[in-house]
Short mmCIF file of C-alpha atoms and ligand atoms in Angstrom, two decimals:
data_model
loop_
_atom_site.label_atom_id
_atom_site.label_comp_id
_atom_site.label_asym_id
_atom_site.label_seq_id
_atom_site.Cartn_x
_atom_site.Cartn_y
_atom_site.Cartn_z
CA UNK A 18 -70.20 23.06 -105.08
CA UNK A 19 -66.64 23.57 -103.36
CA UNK A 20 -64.10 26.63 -104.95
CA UNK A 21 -61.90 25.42 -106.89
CA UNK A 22 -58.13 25.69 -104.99
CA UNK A 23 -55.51 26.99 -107.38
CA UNK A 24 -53.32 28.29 -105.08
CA UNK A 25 -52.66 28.20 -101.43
CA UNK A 26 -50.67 29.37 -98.34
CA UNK A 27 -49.32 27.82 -95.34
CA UNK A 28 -47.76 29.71 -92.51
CA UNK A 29 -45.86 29.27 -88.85
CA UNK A 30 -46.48 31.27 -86.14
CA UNK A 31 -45.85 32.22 -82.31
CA UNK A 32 -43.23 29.76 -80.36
CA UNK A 33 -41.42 27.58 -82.66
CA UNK A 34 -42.01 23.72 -82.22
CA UNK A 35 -40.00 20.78 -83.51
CA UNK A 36 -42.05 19.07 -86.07
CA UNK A 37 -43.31 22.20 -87.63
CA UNK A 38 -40.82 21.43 -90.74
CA UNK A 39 -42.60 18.20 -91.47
CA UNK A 40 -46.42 19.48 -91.18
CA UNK A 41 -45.21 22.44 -93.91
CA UNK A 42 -43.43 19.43 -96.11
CA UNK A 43 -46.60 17.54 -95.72
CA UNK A 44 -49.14 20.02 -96.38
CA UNK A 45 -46.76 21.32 -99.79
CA UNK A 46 -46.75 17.86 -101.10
CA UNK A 47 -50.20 17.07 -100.30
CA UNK A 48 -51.16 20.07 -101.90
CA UNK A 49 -49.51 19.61 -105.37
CA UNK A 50 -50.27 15.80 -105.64
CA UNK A 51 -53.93 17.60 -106.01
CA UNK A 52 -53.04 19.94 -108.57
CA UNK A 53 -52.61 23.20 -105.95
CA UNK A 54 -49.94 25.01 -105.79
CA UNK A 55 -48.51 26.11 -102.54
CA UNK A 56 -46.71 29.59 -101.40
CA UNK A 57 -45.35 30.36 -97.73
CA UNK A 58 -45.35 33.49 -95.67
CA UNK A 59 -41.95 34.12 -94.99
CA UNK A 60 -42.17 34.53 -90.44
CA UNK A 61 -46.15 33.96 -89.73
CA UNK A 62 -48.51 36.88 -90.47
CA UNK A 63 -45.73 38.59 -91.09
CA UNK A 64 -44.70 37.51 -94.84
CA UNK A 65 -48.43 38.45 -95.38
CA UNK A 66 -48.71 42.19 -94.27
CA UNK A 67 -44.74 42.81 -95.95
CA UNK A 68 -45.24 40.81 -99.15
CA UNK A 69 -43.29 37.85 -98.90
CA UNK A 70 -44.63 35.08 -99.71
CA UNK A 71 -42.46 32.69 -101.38
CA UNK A 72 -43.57 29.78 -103.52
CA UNK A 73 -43.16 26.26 -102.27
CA UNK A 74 -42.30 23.10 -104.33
CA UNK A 75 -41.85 19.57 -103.33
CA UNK A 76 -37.99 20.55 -103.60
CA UNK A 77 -38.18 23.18 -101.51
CA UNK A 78 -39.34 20.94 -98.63
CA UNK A 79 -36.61 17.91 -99.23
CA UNK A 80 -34.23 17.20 -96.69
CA UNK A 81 -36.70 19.45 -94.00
CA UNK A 82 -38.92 16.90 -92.28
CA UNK A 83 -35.53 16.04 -90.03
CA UNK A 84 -34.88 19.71 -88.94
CA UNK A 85 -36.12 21.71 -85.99
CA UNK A 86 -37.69 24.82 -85.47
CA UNK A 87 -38.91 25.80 -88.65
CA UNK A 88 -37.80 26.74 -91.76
CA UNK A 89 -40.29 29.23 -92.82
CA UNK A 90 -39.01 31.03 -90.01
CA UNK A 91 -42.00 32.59 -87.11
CA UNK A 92 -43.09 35.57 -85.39
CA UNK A 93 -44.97 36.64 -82.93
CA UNK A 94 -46.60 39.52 -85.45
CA UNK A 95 -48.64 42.39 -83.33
CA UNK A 96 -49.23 44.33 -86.66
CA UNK A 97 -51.63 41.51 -87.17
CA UNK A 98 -53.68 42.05 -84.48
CA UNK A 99 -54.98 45.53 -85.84
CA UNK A 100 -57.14 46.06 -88.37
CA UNK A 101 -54.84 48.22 -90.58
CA UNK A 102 -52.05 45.10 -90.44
CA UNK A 103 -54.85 42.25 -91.59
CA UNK A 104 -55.88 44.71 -94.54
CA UNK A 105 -52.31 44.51 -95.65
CA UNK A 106 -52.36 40.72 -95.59
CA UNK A 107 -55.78 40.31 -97.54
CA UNK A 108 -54.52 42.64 -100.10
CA UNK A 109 -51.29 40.62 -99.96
CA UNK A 110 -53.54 36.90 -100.24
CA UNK A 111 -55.29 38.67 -103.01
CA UNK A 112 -52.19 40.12 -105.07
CA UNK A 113 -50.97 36.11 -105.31
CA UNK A 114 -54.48 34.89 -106.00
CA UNK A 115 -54.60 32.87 -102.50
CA UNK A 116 -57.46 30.57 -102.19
CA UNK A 117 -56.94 29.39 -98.54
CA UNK A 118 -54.55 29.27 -95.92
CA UNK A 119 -53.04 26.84 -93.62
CA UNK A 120 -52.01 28.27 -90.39
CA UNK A 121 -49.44 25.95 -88.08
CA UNK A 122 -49.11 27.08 -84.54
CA UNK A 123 -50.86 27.67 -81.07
CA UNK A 124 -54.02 29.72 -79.87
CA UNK A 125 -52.39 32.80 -80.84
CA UNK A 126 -52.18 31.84 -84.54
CA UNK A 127 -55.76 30.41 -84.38
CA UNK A 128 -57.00 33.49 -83.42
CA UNK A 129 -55.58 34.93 -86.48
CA UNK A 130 -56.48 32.37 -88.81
CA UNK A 131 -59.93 33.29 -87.46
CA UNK A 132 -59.84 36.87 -88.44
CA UNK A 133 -58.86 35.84 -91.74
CA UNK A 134 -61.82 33.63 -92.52
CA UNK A 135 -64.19 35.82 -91.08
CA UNK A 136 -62.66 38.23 -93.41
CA UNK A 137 -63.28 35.60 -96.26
CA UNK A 138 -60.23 33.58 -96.53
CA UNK A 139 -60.58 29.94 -95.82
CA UNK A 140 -58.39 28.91 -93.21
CA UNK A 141 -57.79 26.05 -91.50
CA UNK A 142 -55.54 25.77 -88.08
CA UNK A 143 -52.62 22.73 -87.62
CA UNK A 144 -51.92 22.65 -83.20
CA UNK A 145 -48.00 23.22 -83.44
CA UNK A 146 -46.89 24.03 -80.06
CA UNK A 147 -44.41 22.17 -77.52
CA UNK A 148 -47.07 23.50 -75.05
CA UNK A 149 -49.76 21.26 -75.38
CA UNK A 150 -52.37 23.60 -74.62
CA UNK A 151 -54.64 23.09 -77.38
CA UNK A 152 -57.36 21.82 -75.13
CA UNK A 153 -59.61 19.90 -77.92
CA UNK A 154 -56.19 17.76 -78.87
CA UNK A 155 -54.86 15.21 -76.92
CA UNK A 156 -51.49 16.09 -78.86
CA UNK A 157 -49.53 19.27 -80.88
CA UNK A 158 -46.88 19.05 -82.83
CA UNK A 159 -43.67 19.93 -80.99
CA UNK A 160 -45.03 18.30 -77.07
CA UNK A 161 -43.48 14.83 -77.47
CA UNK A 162 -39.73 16.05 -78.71
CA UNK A 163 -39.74 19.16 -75.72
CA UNK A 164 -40.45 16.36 -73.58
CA UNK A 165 -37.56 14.11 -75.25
CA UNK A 166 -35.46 17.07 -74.66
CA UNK A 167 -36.18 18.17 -71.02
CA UNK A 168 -35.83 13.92 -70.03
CA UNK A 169 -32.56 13.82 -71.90
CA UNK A 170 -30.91 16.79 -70.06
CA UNK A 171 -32.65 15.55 -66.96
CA UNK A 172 -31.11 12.58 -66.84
CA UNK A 173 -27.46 13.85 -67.00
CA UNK A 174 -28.43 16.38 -63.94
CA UNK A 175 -29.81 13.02 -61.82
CA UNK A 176 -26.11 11.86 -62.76
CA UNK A 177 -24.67 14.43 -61.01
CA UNK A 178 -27.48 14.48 -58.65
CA UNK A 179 -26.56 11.08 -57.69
CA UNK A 180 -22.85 11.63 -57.19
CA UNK A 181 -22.33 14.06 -54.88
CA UNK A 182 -26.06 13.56 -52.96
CA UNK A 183 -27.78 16.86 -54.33
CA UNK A 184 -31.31 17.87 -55.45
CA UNK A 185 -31.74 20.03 -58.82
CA UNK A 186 -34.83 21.76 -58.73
CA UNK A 187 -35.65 22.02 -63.05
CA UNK A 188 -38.03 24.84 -64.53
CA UNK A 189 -39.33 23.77 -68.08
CA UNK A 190 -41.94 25.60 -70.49
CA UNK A 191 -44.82 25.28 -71.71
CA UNK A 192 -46.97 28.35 -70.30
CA UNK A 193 -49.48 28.07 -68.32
CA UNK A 194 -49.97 24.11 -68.95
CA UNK A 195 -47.85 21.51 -66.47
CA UNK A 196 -48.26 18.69 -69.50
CA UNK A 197 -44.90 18.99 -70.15
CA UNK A 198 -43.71 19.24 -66.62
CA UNK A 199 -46.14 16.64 -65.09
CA UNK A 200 -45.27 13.61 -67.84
CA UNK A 201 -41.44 14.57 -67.53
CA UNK A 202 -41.39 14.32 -63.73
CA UNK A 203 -42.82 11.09 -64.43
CA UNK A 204 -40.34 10.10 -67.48
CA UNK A 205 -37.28 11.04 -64.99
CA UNK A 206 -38.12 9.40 -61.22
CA UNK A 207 -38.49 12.86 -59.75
CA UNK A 208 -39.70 13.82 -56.48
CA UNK A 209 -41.81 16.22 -56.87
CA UNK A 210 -43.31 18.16 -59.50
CA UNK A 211 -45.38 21.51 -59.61
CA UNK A 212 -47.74 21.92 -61.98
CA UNK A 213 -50.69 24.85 -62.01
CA UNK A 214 -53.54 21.56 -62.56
CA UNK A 215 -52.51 20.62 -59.45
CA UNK A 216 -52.45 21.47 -55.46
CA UNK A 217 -48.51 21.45 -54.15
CA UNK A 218 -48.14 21.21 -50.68
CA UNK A 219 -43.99 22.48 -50.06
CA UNK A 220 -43.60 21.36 -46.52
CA UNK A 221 -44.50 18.48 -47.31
CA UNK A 222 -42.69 18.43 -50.65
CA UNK A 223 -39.20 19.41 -48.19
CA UNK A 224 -40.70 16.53 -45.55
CA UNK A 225 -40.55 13.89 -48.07
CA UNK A 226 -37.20 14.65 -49.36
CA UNK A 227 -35.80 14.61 -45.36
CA UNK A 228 -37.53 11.43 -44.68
CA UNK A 229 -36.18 9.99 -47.99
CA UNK A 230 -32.46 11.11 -46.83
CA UNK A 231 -32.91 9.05 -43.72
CA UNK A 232 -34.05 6.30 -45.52
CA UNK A 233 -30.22 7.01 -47.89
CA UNK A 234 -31.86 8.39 -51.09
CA UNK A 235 -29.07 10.26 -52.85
CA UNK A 236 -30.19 12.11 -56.01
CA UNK A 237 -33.26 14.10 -56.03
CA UNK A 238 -35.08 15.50 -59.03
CA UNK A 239 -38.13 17.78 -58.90
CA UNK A 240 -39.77 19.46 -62.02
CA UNK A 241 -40.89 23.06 -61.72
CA UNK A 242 -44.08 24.59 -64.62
CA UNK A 243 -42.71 27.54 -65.48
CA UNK A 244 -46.07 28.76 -64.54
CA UNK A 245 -44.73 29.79 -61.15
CA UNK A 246 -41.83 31.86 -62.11
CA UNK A 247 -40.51 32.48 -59.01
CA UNK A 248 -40.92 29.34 -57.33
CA UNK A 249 -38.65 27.01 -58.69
CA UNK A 250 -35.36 29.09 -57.47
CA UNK A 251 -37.50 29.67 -54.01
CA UNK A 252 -37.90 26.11 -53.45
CA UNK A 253 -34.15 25.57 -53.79
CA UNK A 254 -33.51 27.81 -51.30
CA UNK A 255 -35.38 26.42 -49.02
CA UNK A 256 -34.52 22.89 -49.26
CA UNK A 257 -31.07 23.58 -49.42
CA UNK A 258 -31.51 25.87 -46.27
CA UNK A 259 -33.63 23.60 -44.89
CA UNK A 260 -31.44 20.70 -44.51
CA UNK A 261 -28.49 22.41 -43.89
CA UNK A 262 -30.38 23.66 -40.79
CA UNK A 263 -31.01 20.41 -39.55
CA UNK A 264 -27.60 18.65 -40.07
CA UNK A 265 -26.00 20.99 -38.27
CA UNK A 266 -28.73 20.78 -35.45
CA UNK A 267 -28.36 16.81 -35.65
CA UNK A 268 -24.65 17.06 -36.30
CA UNK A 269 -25.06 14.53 -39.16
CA UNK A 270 -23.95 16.30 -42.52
CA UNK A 271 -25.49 13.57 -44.70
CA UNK A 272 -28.96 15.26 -43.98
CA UNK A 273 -27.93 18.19 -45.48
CA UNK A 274 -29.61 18.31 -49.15
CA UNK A 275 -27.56 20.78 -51.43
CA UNK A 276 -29.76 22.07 -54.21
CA UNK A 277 -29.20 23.38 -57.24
CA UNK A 278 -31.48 25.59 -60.03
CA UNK A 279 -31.77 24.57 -63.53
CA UNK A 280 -33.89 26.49 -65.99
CA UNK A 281 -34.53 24.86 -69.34
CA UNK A 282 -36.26 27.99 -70.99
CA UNK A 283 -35.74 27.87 -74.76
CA UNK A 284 -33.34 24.63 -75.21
CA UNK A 285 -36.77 22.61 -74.75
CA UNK A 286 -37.84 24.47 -78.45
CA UNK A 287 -35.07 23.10 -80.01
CA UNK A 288 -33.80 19.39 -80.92
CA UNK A 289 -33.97 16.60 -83.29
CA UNK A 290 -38.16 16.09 -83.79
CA UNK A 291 -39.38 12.65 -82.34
CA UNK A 292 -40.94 10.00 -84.83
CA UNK A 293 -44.91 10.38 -83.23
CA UNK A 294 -44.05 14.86 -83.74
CA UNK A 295 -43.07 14.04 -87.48
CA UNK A 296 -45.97 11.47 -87.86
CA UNK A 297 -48.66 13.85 -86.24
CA UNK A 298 -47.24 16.53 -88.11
CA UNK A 299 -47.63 14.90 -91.60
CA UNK A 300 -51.08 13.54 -90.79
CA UNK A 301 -52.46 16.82 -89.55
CA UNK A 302 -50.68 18.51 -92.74
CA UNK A 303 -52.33 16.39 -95.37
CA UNK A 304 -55.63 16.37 -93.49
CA UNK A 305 -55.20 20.29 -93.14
CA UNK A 306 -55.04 20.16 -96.98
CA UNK A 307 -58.11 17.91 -97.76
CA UNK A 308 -60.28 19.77 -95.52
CA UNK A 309 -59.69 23.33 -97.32
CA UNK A 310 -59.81 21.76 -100.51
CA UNK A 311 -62.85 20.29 -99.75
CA UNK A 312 -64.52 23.46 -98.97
CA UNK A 313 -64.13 23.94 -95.20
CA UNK A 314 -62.70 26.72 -93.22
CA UNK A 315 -62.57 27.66 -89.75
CA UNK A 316 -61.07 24.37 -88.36
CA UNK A 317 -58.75 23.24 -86.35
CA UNK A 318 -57.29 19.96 -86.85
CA UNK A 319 -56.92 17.87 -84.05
CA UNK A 320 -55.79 14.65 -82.21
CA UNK A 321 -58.22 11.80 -80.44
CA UNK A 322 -57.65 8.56 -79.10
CA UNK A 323 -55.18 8.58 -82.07
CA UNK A 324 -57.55 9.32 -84.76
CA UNK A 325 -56.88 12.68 -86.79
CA UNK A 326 -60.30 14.82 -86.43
CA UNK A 327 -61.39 18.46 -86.88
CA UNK A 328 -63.60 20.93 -84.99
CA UNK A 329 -64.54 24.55 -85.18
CA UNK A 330 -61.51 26.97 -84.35
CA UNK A 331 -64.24 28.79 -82.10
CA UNK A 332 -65.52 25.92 -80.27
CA UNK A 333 -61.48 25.34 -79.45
CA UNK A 334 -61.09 28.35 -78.02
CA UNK A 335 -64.07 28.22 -75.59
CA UNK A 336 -62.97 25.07 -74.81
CA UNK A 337 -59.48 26.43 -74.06
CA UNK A 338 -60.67 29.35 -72.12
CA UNK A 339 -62.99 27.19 -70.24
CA UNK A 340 -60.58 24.72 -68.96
CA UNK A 341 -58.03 27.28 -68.49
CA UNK A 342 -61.05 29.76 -66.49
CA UNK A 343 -60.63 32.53 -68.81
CA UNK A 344 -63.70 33.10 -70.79
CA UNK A 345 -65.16 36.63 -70.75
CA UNK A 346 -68.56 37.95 -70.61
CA UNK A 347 -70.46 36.53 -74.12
CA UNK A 348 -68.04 34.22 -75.62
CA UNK A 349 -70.26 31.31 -75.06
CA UNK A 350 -73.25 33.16 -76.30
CA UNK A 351 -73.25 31.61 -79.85
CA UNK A 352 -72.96 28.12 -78.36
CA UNK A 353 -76.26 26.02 -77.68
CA UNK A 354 -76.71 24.29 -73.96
CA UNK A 355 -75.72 20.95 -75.73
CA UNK A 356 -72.95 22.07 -76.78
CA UNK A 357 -71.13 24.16 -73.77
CA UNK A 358 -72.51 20.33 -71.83
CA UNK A 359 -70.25 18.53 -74.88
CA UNK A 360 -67.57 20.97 -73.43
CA UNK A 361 -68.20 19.97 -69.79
CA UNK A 362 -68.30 16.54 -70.54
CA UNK A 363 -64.68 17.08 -72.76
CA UNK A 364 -62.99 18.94 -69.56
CA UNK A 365 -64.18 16.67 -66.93
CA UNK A 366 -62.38 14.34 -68.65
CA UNK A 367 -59.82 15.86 -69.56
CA UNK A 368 -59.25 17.06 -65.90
CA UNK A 369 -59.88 13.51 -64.26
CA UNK A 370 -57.05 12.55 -66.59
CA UNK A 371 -54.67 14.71 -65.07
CA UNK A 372 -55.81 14.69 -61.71
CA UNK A 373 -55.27 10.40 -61.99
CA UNK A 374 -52.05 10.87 -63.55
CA UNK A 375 -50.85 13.28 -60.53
CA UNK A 376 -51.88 11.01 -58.45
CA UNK A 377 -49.80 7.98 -59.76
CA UNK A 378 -46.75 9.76 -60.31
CA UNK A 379 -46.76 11.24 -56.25
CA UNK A 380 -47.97 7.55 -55.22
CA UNK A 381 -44.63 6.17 -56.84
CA UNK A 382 -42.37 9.20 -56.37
CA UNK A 383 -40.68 8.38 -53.45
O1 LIG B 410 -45.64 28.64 -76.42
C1 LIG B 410 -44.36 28.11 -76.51
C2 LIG B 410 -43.44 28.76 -75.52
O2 LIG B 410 -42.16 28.18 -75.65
C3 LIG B 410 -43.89 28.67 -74.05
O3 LIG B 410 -43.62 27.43 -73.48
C4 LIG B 410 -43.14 29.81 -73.46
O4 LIG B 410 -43.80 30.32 -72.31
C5 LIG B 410 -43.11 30.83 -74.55
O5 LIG B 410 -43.35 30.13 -75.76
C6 LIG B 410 -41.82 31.60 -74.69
O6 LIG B 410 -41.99 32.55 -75.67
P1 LIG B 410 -40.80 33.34 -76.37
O7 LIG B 410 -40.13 32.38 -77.32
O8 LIG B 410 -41.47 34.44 -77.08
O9 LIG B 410 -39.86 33.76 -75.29
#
C-alpha cells in the first residue's frame, strides 16, 4: 500500500525560468486540496542543508502565478553535491517530518533529486529551464517566454536594422542547446542562425548576406547559440569587415554591411511568463503531486505530443547524455538492449526534427 503523505516539500533550483512561480502555486494547492501540507526550501538545496524551509499555504502562492523568476528564490548549491551537504538536508527533511519532495528545475536539480531518493526520500523532478534541454520533453517550463523575450527585443533591433541598412549579429542562452536560438531565428526573419545541432558554413553565411545586398535587402538579423562564445562577436567582425572591403573595392558604399553585437545573456531569464509556460507549469505541478502521493519516486515529469507523462529520472539522463554525446563508461549498464533501442528510436527523432526544421528556416531565410 502507498505511505501516507502528511507533509511535503517543493524546491527551485539552478537557472531561474519564468513559469517556475506557477508550477510551485500549482503543486501547493494541489497538495492541500489532498489533505498534504506543503513547506518550501528557501533557494534550492540550499533551504535544506541551512534549515529553512518555510511552510506554504494556498495564500502564500496568491498573486504569484503572474511573476517571473521565482519566488522561492534558487541556487546553484555545490554543498549539495557532497556527501556531508546531503546529510544536512536529510536530517533537515527529517526534523519537519518530510514525506517527499518536488524538485523544479534542469538536469542539475534532477541529479539531486536523485541522490535524495536513493537516499530514501521520494522525489519527483518538474523540467523548469528556459533551456530546453530536457531531452525526454518536448517542452520545460521557462522555453516558450525566453523565446517571447529574445523575439520581442529582436524585433526592435530589425527596426533599427532596417533604418540605417545594418546587420545585428544576437547571442541568446540556453547552453549547449540551439532550441532557443534555432525557433527564434525562425520567429524573427533572420538570416542566419548558429546552432551546435547544426553544420554552419560562414562564407557562405557572409556570401548570402552580399548577394542579398545586391538584390537591396536592408536589415539583417542572424541568431548566435551561446554555445560558441566567441563566435557571435567574430562573425560581426567579419561581415562588417567584409563588406566594407568590397565597397570600397567596387566604389559602391551601399555594399558595405555595418554590423553590430548584441548579447541577450540574462534578460532572456526574466519577463512576464507566456500562457502555454503557466499552463505547462500547473499541469506538470499537479501531476508532480499525484505521482508522489501515489507512491512513486524517481520521476521526471514530462511533455509529449501535448500529453503530460512521466519517466524514470535515470532513463532522462541517459537519454540527455546520449543525445548530447556525453555518457561515460557504465551509465547505460543498468539499461536492457530494448531499452537504450527505445532511446535510439527517441533521438533519431528527435534529431530528424531539428535537422527538418534547420532546413526550412535556411530554405526561407533569404
Ligand atoms: O540553464 C539556464 C541558463 O540561463 C543557461 O541558458 C545559461 O548558460 C546559464 O543558465 C547561465 O547561468 P548563470 O545564471 O549561473 O549565469
Amino acid at each position: 500500500m502507498a505511505q501516507k503523505f502528511r507533509k511535503i516539500c517543493v524546491l527551485t533550483s539552478g537557472g531561474d525560468a519564468p513559469g517556475m512561480n506557477a508550477a510551485v502555486r500549482a503543486v501547493v494547492r494541489a497538495a492541500n486540496a489532498r489533505g498534504v501540507e506543503v513547506m518550501a526550501s528557501v533557494g534550492g538545496y540550499r533551504g535544506m542543508i541551512h534549515d529553512e524551509l518555510i511552510p506554504m499555504t494556498n495564500r502564500d502562492v496568491s498573486n504569484k502565478i503572474q511573476l517571473s523568476g521565482t519566488f522561492i528564490y534558487s541556487d546553484r548549491c555545490l554543498e549539495f553535491k557532497e556527501e556531508a551537504g546531503m546529510q544536512k538536508a536529510i536530517a533537515t527533511l527529517k526534523k519537519h517530518e518530510i514525506d517527499g519532495v518536488i524538485a523544479i528545475g534542469g538536469d542539475g536539480t534532477f541529479r539531486g533529486a536523485t541522490d535524495l531518493s536513493m537516499r530514501g526520500i521520494p522525489t519527483i523532478g518538474i523540467p523548469g529551464t528556459i533551456d530546453n534541454d530536457i531531452t525526454a520533453s518536448d517542452n520545460t517550463i521557462g522555453f516558450n517566454t525566453a523565446m517571447q523575450s529574445v523575439v520581442y527585443d529582436v524585433d526592435k533591433l530589425h527596426d533599427t536594422c532596417e533604418s540605417h541598412a545594418r546587420c545585428n549579429v544576437v547571442e541568446v542562452m540556453g547552453r549547449g542547446a540551439g532550441d532557443i536560438t534555432l525557433n527564434t531565428a525562425i520567429a524573427t526573419g533572420a538570416v542566419a542562425c548558429v546552432i551546435p545541432e547544426c553544420p554552419f558554413d560562414e562564407d557562405a553565411c557572409i556570401e548570402k548576406i552580399i548577394r542579398l545586398r545586391r538584390e537591396g535587402k536592408r536589415g539583417f538579423i542572424i541568431i548566435v547559440s551561446e554555445a560558441f562564445p566567441t563566435l557571435g562577436q567574430e562573425l560581426t567582425k567579419k561581415i562588417n569587415d567584409t563588406t566594407k572591403e568590397l565597397a570600397e573595392k567596387e566604389g559602391n558604399d551601399r555594399l558595405w554591411v555595418e554590423t553590430k553585437f548584441c548579447r541577450m545573456a540574462h534578460i532572456v531569464r526574466g519577463g512576464t511568463p507566456t500562457l502555454s509556460d503557466r499552463v505547462l507549469a500547473t499541469k506538470m505541478g499537479v501531476r508532480a503531486v499525484e505521482e508522489l502521493l501515489a507512491g512513486n519516486s524517481d520521476l521526471v515529469v514530462v511533455e509529449r505530443a501535448g500529453e503530460i507523462t512521466t519517466c524514470g529520472i535515470g532513463w532522462s539522463q541517459v537519454l540527455d547524455r546520449k543525445y548530447k554525446g556525453t555518457l561515460k563508461p557504465g551509465m547505460t549498464d543498468k539499461y536492457s538492449a530494448e531499452e537504450l533501442a527505445e532511446m535510439d528510436k527517441f533521438i533519431e527523432a528527435k534529431k530528424a526534427e531539428f535537422a527538418a526544421t534547420y532546413a526550412m528556416f535556411n530554405e526561407l531565410a533569404n
